[in-house]
Amino acid sequence: MNWLTARQGYFIYNFINLNIGSIVIVPKAQVFSVYRVIETPEVFSSTKTNVDEKYDIGFMVKVELLYEDVSRYDYLDSTLNSKLKFRGTNLVFNDEDTKLIERMITSVENKTPIDDFSETKKSILREINQYITSIGHDKFERLIVSYLKHIGADKVVIPSKKDKGNNDARADIDVKAAFNKLGIVIYVQAKCHNGTSDTTGIQQLLAYESEVDDDFKLLVPVKWFITSGELVNNYEDHLPEVYKAKADELKYIKIINGTDFAELLFDSGFVFDSKIYKK
């Protein structure tokens, strides 16, 4: 075996030491395939492979295909991608690499690319939600004001509780936001609750039918109910009969619970700092 150099011997040694269950990654241009070893390595057999003996490849091992032509860009981090550029016959990964490979296989299995930050986002949303449940009603209103300004409102106000105009005494709006180019005004009823909100805020929105501020009178009203908690389940069933009669209007009220609002803040790129509470 004068042809067998130390380098080639190393590659053969790696090959014949594959075990049943070993993972084999075969790199290609821009993609890679993943196999699992299902038999122990053995000397090449033309009988078993139906390959002519003149193509004797020395040793062989039976594998099963797990994933074929997986995108390197989507599923390999820089460490694995760099190692798969190795030009030798084979390469044995260390324990740290093995952990990366296990995570990669899980990602491929779940179809979650390496740049999928969904779990990170979920963690951030939980923190935002926990924060907004703790700030109290006044700051919660100011936070909503800052958010509406952030997404482009032309004018945002916290209206007086005293001036209800021709509206029912039950009527109440915590925040108004004018979007002149859209021709709408968003009426917000806000509840800072750590738990379940009842239908009081919904009733207050339904009772607000007549605009008292000239700056908003020509705009089409859009009603939002924002709670830092959760609105009671099947809230329509909990409404007094007088408000159940407003079913057509009820279905157009946008319900935003704590996790919804946290996501709106996050997705808009909202920046939390002390300025958001300045009046």
mmCIF file of C-alpha atoms in Angstrom:
data_model
loop_
_atom_site.group_PDB
_atom_site.id
_atom_site.type_symbol
_atom_site.label_atom_id
_atom_site.label_comp_id
_atom_site.label_asym_id
_atom_site.label_seq_id
_atom_site.Cartn_x
_atom_site.Cartn_y
_atom_site.Cartn_z
ATOM 1 C CA MET A 1 0.000 0.000 0.000
ATOM 2 C CA ASN A 2 2.746 2.425 -1.028
ATOM 3 C CA TRP A 3 0.032 4.728 -2.368
ATOM 4 C CA LEU A 4 -1.476 5.199 1.098
ATOM 5 C CA THR A 5 -0.165 8.416 2.594
ATOM 6 C CA ALA A 6 -0.667 9.430 6.205
ATOM 7 C CA ARG A 7 -3.292 11.957 5.090
ATOM 8 C CA GLN A 8 -5.205 9.369 3.066
ATOM 9 C CA GLY A 9 -4.932 6.878 5.921
ATOM 10 C CA TYR A 10 -6.524 9.462 8.219
ATOM 11 C CA PHE A 11 -9.503 9.817 5.890
ATOM 12 C CA ILE A 12 -9.958 6.021 5.651
ATOM 13 C CA TYR A 13 -9.708 5.728 9.428
ATOM 14 C CA ASN A 14 -12.461 8.328 9.837
ATOM 15 C CA PHE A 15 -14.642 6.465 7.341
ATOM 16 C CA ILE A 16 -14.352 2.961 8.824
ATOM 17 C CA ASN A 17 -15.017 4.366 12.289
ATOM 18 C CA LEU A 18 -18.498 5.553 11.349
ATOM 19 C CA ASN A 19 -21.139 4.029 13.613
ATOM 20 C CA ILE A 20 -24.786 3.221 13.067
ATOM 21 C CA GLY A 21 -26.594 6.494 13.774
ATOM 22 C CA SER A 22 -23.664 8.706 12.781
ATOM 23 C CA ILE A 23 -24.663 11.826 10.895
ATOM 24 C CA VAL A 24 -22.934 12.498 7.574
ATOM 25 C CA ILE A 25 -23.123 15.928 5.940
ATOM 26 C CA VAL A 26 -22.324 16.108 2.236
ATOM 27 C CA PRO A 27 -21.596 19.663 1.075
ATOM 28 C CA LYS A 28 -22.386 20.864 -2.427
ATOM 29 C CA ALA A 29 -22.402 24.264 -4.089
ATOM 30 C CA GLN A 30 -24.784 26.513 -2.131
ATOM 31 C CA VAL A 31 -26.511 23.514 -0.519
ATOM 32 C CA PHE A 32 -25.824 20.425 1.586
ATOM 33 C CA SER A 33 -27.477 17.071 2.245
ATOM 34 C CA VAL A 34 -27.748 15.195 5.533
ATOM 35 C CA TYR A 35 -27.570 11.399 5.880
ATOM 36 C CA ARG A 36 -27.706 8.924 8.758
ATOM 37 C CA VAL A 37 -25.516 5.805 8.802
ATOM 38 C CA ILE A 38 -27.695 2.666 9.059
ATOM 39 C CA GLU A 39 -25.074 -0.092 8.716
ATOM 40 C CA THR A 40 -21.432 -0.485 9.698
ATOM 41 C CA PRO A 41 -18.766 0.346 7.069
ATOM 42 C CA GLU A 42 -17.425 -2.557 5.027
ATOM 43 C CA VAL A 43 -15.152 -3.381 2.119
ATOM 44 C CA PHE A 44 -16.617 -2.544 -1.262
ATOM 45 C CA SER A 45 -18.781 -5.275 -2.783
ATOM 46 C CA SER A 46 -19.925 -5.152 -6.390
ATOM 47 C CA THR A 47 -22.561 -7.758 -5.536
ATOM 48 C CA LYS A 48 -24.202 -5.560 -2.914
ATOM 49 C CA THR A 49 -23.931 -2.338 -4.870
ATOM 50 C CA ASN A 50 -24.432 -3.572 -8.449
ATOM 51 C CA VAL A 51 -21.420 -1.431 -9.338
ATOM 52 C CA ASP A 52 -18.800 -2.926 -11.675
ATOM 53 C CA GLU A 53 -15.659 -4.102 -9.854
ATOM 54 C CA LYS A 54 -13.492 -1.898 -12.023
ATOM 55 C CA TYR A 55 -14.949 1.036 -10.043
ATOM 56 C CA ASP A 56 -13.788 -0.362 -6.711
ATOM 57 C CA ILE A 57 -14.142 2.478 -4.201
ATOM 58 C CA GLY A 58 -12.418 0.617 -1.368
ATOM 59 C CA PHE A 59 -14.944 0.961 1.424
ATOM 60 C CA MET A 60 -18.643 1.667 1.604
ATOM 61 C CA VAL A 61 -21.355 2.323 4.148
ATOM 62 C CA LYS A 62 -25.131 2.271 3.825
ATOM 63 C CA VAL A 63 -26.911 5.481 4.734
ATOM 64 C CA GLU A 64 -30.435 6.908 4.644
ATOM 65 C CA LEU A 65 -31.158 10.370 3.316
ATOM 66 C CA LEU A 66 -32.589 12.723 5.944
ATOM 67 C CA TYR A 67 -32.549 16.081 4.139
ATOM 68 C CA GLU A 68 -31.508 16.833 0.584
ATOM 69 C CA ASP A 69 -30.160 20.036 -0.952
ATOM 70 C CA VAL A 70 -30.688 22.213 2.109
ATOM 71 C CA SER A 71 -29.742 25.864 1.652
ATOM 72 C CA ARG A 72 -26.404 26.743 3.242
ATOM 73 C CA TYR A 73 -27.498 30.369 3.456
ATOM 74 C CA ASP A 74 -30.659 29.601 5.408
ATOM 75 C CA TYR A 75 -29.482 26.866 7.766
ATOM 76 C CA LEU A 76 -25.725 26.982 8.329
ATOM 77 C CA ASP A 77 -24.068 29.369 10.728
ATOM 78 C CA SER A 78 -20.671 30.801 9.819
ATOM 79 C CA THR A 79 -18.729 28.147 11.780
ATOM 80 C CA LEU A 80 -20.295 25.140 10.060
ATOM 81 C CA ASN A 81 -20.353 26.832 6.689
ATOM 82 C CA SER A 82 -16.631 27.509 6.918
ATOM 83 C CA LYS A 83 -15.823 23.913 7.932
ATOM 84 C CA LEU A 84 -17.875 22.471 5.088
ATOM 85 C CA LYS A 85 -15.531 24.242 2.671
ATOM 86 C CA PHE A 86 -12.857 21.707 3.743
ATOM 87 C CA ARG A 87 -11.394 20.101 0.597
ATOM 88 C CA GLY A 88 -10.326 16.788 2.122
ATOM 89 C CA THR A 89 -12.247 13.528 1.712
ATOM 90 C CA ASN A 90 -13.884 13.799 5.105
ATOM 91 C CA LEU A 91 -13.751 15.777 8.301
ATOM 92 C CA VAL A 92 -14.659 14.707 11.824
ATOM 93 C CA PHE A 93 -16.470 17.341 13.879
ATOM 94 C CA ASN A 94 -15.687 18.035 17.525
ATOM 95 C CA ASP A 95 -18.205 18.137 20.391
ATOM 96 C CA GLU A 96 -19.011 21.817 19.911
ATOM 97 C CA ASP A 97 -19.552 21.273 16.203
ATOM 98 C CA THR A 98 -21.823 18.335 17.023
ATOM 99 C CA LYS A 99 -24.028 20.602 19.132
ATOM 100 C CA LEU A 100 -24.244 23.061 16.225
ATOM 101 C CA ILE A 101 -25.158 20.231 13.877
ATOM 102 C CA GLU A 102 -27.891 18.998 16.232
ATOM 103 C CA ARG A 103 -29.360 22.504 16.374
ATOM 104 C CA MET A 104 -29.075 22.806 12.601
ATOM 105 C CA ILE A 105 -30.936 19.525 12.060
ATOM 106 C CA THR A 106 -33.674 20.662 14.446
ATOM 107 C CA SER A 107 -33.945 23.926 12.507
ATOM 108 C CA VAL A 108 -34.196 22.101 9.185
ATOM 109 C CA GLU A 109 -36.778 19.725 10.646
ATOM 110 C CA ASN A 110 -38.873 22.629 11.948
ATOM 111 C CA LYS A 111 -38.205 24.767 8.869
ATOM 112 C CA THR A 112 -36.830 27.618 10.962
ATOM 113 C CA PRO A 113 -33.851 29.299 9.228
ATOM 114 C CA ILE A 114 -30.953 30.613 11.292
ATOM 115 C CA ASP A 115 -32.158 34.189 10.804
ATOM 116 C CA ASP A 116 -35.587 33.348 12.244
ATOM 117 C CA PHE A 117 -35.792 35.490 15.389
ATOM 118 C CA SER A 118 -39.280 34.338 16.376
ATOM 119 C CA GLU A 119 -38.167 33.012 19.775
ATOM 120 C CA THR A 120 -36.214 36.193 20.482
ATOM 121 C CA LYS A 121 -39.242 38.231 19.495
ATOM 122 C CA LYS A 122 -41.502 36.189 21.791
ATOM 123 C CA SER A 123 -39.149 36.836 24.701
ATOM 124 C CA ILE A 124 -39.091 40.589 23.993
ATOM 125 C CA LEU A 125 -42.888 40.695 23.681
ATOM 126 C CA ARG A 126 -43.229 39.005 27.073
ATOM 127 C CA GLU A 127 -40.980 41.654 28.635
ATOM 128 C CA ILE A 128 -42.908 44.501 26.985
ATOM 129 C CA ASN A 129 -46.203 43.003 28.117
ATOM 130 C CA GLN A 130 -44.968 42.610 31.693
ATOM 131 C CA TYR A 131 -43.789 46.207 31.637
ATOM 132 C CA ILE A 132 -47.014 47.754 30.369
ATOM 133 C CA THR A 133 -49.096 45.917 32.969
ATOM 134 C CA SER A 134 -47.033 47.551 35.717
ATOM 135 C CA ILE A 135 -46.981 51.229 34.708
ATOM 136 C CA GLY A 136 -50.449 52.306 35.834
ATOM 137 C CA HIS A 137 -53.281 53.934 33.909
ATOM 138 C CA ASP A 138 -51.798 57.435 33.422
ATOM 139 C CA LYS A 139 -48.543 56.166 31.941
ATOM 140 C CA PHE A 140 -50.444 53.603 29.900
ATOM 141 C CA GLU A 141 -52.424 56.425 28.290
ATOM 142 C CA ARG A 142 -49.214 58.410 27.641
ATOM 143 C CA LEU A 143 -47.634 55.315 26.103
ATOM 144 C CA ILE A 144 -50.584 54.981 23.723
ATOM 145 C CA VAL A 145 -50.298 58.686 22.844
ATOM 146 C CA SER A 146 -46.600 58.257 22.025
ATOM 147 C CA TYR A 147 -47.285 55.134 19.973
ATOM 148 C CA LEU A 148 -49.974 56.860 17.887
ATOM 149 C CA LYS A 149 -47.636 59.782 17.235
ATOM 150 C CA HIS A 150 -44.914 57.319 16.323
ATOM 151 C CA ILE A 151 -47.068 55.669 13.635
ATOM 152 C CA GLY A 152 -47.909 59.011 12.057
ATOM 153 C CA ALA A 153 -50.873 60.645 13.805
ATOM 154 C CA ASP A 154 -51.175 64.365 12.992
ATOM 155 C CA LYS A 155 -52.761 65.246 16.316
ATOM 156 C CA VAL A 156 -53.155 63.197 19.496
ATOM 157 C CA VAL A 157 -54.987 64.370 22.604
ATOM 158 C CA ILE A 158 -56.184 63.037 25.922
ATOM 159 C CA PRO A 159 -59.643 64.672 26.043
ATOM 160 C CA SER A 160 -61.291 66.145 29.112
ATOM 161 C CA LYS A 161 -63.568 63.769 30.984
ATOM 162 C CA LYS A 162 -65.973 66.629 31.688
ATOM 163 C CA ASP A 163 -66.957 67.654 28.170
ATOM 164 C CA LYS A 164 -69.124 64.841 26.812
ATOM 165 C CA GLY A 165 -71.191 67.015 24.458
ATOM 166 C CA ASN A 166 -74.401 65.313 23.402
ATOM 167 C CA ASN A 167 -73.134 61.873 24.317
ATOM 168 C CA ASP A 168 -74.550 59.595 26.986
ATOM 169 C CA ALA A 169 -73.007 59.957 30.448
ATOM 170 C CA ARG A 170 -71.461 56.513 29.951
ATOM 171 C CA ALA A 171 -69.440 57.734 26.972
ATOM 172 C CA ASP A 172 -65.710 58.086 27.485
ATOM 173 C CA ILE A 173 -62.622 58.295 25.278
ATOM 174 C CA ASP A 174 -59.120 58.168 26.753
ATOM 175 C CA VAL A 175 -57.129 59.097 23.644
ATOM 176 C CA LYS A 176 -58.013 60.623 20.267
ATOM 177 C CA ALA A 177 -55.651 60.512 17.292
ATOM 178 C CA ALA A 178 -56.244 62.254 13.962
ATOM 179 C CA PHE A 179 -54.780 60.803 10.760
ATOM 180 C CA ASN A 180 -55.752 63.535 8.331
ATOM 181 C CA LYS A 181 -54.427 61.956 5.146
ATOM 182 C CA LEU A 182 -56.400 58.811 5.903
ATOM 183 C CA GLY A 183 -59.420 60.851 6.902
ATOM 184 C CA ILE A 184 -59.878 59.003 10.176
ATOM 185 C CA VAL A 185 -59.762 59.636 13.903
ATOM 186 C CA ILE A 186 -58.911 56.769 16.221
ATOM 187 C CA TYR A 187 -60.830 56.754 19.496
ATOM 188 C CA VAL A 188 -59.063 54.725 22.175
ATOM 189 C CA GLN A 189 -60.512 53.408 25.383
ATOM 190 C CA ALA A 190 -57.595 52.130 27.468
ATOM 191 C CA LYS A 191 -57.537 49.795 30.459
ATOM 192 C CA CYS A 192 -54.315 49.079 32.330
ATOM 193 C CA HIS A 193 -55.161 45.715 33.883
ATOM 194 C CA ASN A 194 -53.011 42.790 34.920
ATOM 195 C CA GLY A 195 -55.606 40.151 34.230
ATOM 196 C CA THR A 196 -59.078 40.293 32.702
ATOM 197 C CA SER A 197 -60.847 43.463 31.591
ATOM 198 C CA ASP A 198 -64.635 43.542 31.669
ATOM 199 C CA THR A 199 -66.827 45.210 29.034
ATOM 200 C CA THR A 200 -66.853 48.679 30.622
ATOM 201 C CA GLY A 201 -64.462 50.092 28.021
ATOM 202 C CA ILE A 202 -66.488 48.601 25.167
ATOM 203 C CA GLN A 203 -69.633 50.200 26.548
ATOM 204 C CA GLN A 204 -67.868 53.562 26.834
ATOM 205 C CA LEU A 205 -66.772 53.368 23.194
ATOM 206 C CA LEU A 206 -70.250 52.407 21.981
ATOM 207 C CA ALA A 207 -71.786 55.280 23.943
ATOM 208 C CA TYR A 208 -69.474 57.834 22.294
ATOM 209 C CA GLU A 209 -71.487 58.810 19.198
ATOM 210 C CA SER A 210 -71.085 62.577 18.835
ATOM 211 C CA GLU A 211 -67.731 64.322 18.390
ATOM 212 C CA VAL A 212 -67.306 67.442 20.530
ATOM 213 C CA ASP A 213 -63.941 68.642 19.147
ATOM 214 C CA ASP A 214 -64.008 70.640 15.883
ATOM 215 C CA ASP A 215 -60.555 69.299 14.903
ATOM 216 C CA PHE A 216 -61.988 65.770 14.657
ATOM 217 C CA LYS A 217 -65.559 66.327 13.447
ATOM 218 C CA LEU A 218 -64.860 65.828 9.742
ATOM 219 C CA LEU A 219 -62.911 62.593 10.259
ATOM 220 C CA VAL A 220 -64.333 59.069 10.158
ATOM 221 C CA PRO A 221 -64.209 57.485 13.636
ATOM 222 C CA VAL A 222 -62.333 54.214 14.194
ATOM 223 C CA LYS A 223 -62.646 52.738 17.683
ATOM 224 C CA TRP A 224 -59.936 50.815 19.521
ATOM 225 C CA PHE A 225 -60.177 49.070 22.872
ATOM 226 C CA ILE A 226 -56.687 48.542 24.308
ATOM 227 C CA THR A 227 -56.121 46.564 27.484
ATOM 228 C CA SER A 228 -52.794 45.547 28.978
ATOM 229 C CA GLY A 229 -54.545 42.349 30.070
ATOM 230 C CA GLU A 230 -57.157 40.287 28.270
ATOM 231 C CA LEU A 231 -60.753 41.144 27.421
ATOM 232 C CA VAL A 232 -63.235 38.791 29.060
ATOM 233 C CA ASN A 233 -64.097 35.797 26.855
ATOM 234 C CA ASN A 234 -67.288 36.101 24.772
ATOM 235 C CA TYR A 235 -67.493 39.721 25.812
ATOM 236 C CA GLU A 236 -70.559 40.327 23.631
ATOM 237 C CA ASP A 237 -72.574 38.110 25.965
ATOM 238 C CA HIS A 238 -71.583 40.271 28.955
ATOM 239 C CA LEU A 239 -72.868 43.541 27.499
ATOM 240 C CA PRO A 240 -76.096 45.146 28.719
ATOM 241 C CA GLU A 241 -78.982 44.766 26.252
ATOM 242 C CA VAL A 242 -78.780 48.425 25.197
ATOM 243 C CA TYR A 243 -75.278 47.830 23.816
ATOM 244 C CA LYS A 244 -75.983 44.387 22.379
ATOM 245 C CA ALA A 245 -78.409 46.209 20.093
ATOM 246 C CA LYS A 246 -75.397 47.949 18.534
ATOM 247 C CA ALA A 247 -74.101 44.703 17.058
ATOM 248 C CA ASP A 248 -73.221 46.283 13.699
ATOM 249 C CA GLU A 249 -71.003 48.876 15.365
ATOM 250 C CA LEU A 250 -69.612 46.382 17.837
ATOM 251 C CA LYS A 251 -67.981 44.234 15.166
ATOM 252 C CA TYR A 252 -65.915 47.201 13.962
ATOM 253 C CA ILE A 253 -64.294 47.885 17.331
ATOM 254 C CA LYS A 254 -60.667 46.750 17.219
ATOM 255 C CA ILE A 255 -59.814 44.712 20.314
ATOM 256 C CA ILE A 256 -56.136 44.965 21.286
ATOM 257 C CA ASN A 257 -55.030 42.918 24.276
ATOM 258 C CA GLY A 258 -51.716 43.190 26.097
ATOM 259 C CA THR A 259 -49.745 40.866 23.838
ATOM 260 C CA ASP A 260 -51.283 42.490 20.743
ATOM 261 C CA PHE A 261 -50.230 45.950 21.899
ATOM 262 C CA ALA A 262 -46.753 44.722 22.786
ATOM 263 C CA GLU A 263 -46.430 43.359 19.246
ATOM 264 C CA LEU A 264 -47.683 46.606 17.705
ATOM 265 C CA LEU A 265 -45.026 48.505 19.657
ATOM 266 C CA PHE A 266 -42.308 46.045 18.679
ATOM 267 C CA ASP A 267 -43.204 45.805 14.993
ATOM 268 C CA SER A 268 -43.384 49.588 14.619
ATOM 269 C CA GLY A 269 -39.851 50.016 15.966
ATOM 270 C CA PHE A 270 -41.127 51.996 18.949
ATOM 271 C CA VAL A 271 -38.331 53.203 21.259
ATOM 272 C CA PHE A 272 -38.935 53.124 24.997
ATOM 273 C CA ASP A 273 -37.413 56.054 26.866
ATOM 274 C CA SER A 274 -38.420 58.651 29.464
ATOM 275 C CA LYS A 275 -39.598 61.091 26.786
ATOM 276 C CA ILE A 276 -42.697 59.049 26.037
ATOM 277 C CA TYR A 277 -44.298 60.141 29.309
ATOM 278 C CA LYS A 278 -43.652 63.854 28.966
ATOM 279 C CA LYS A 279 -46.832 65.888 28.561
#
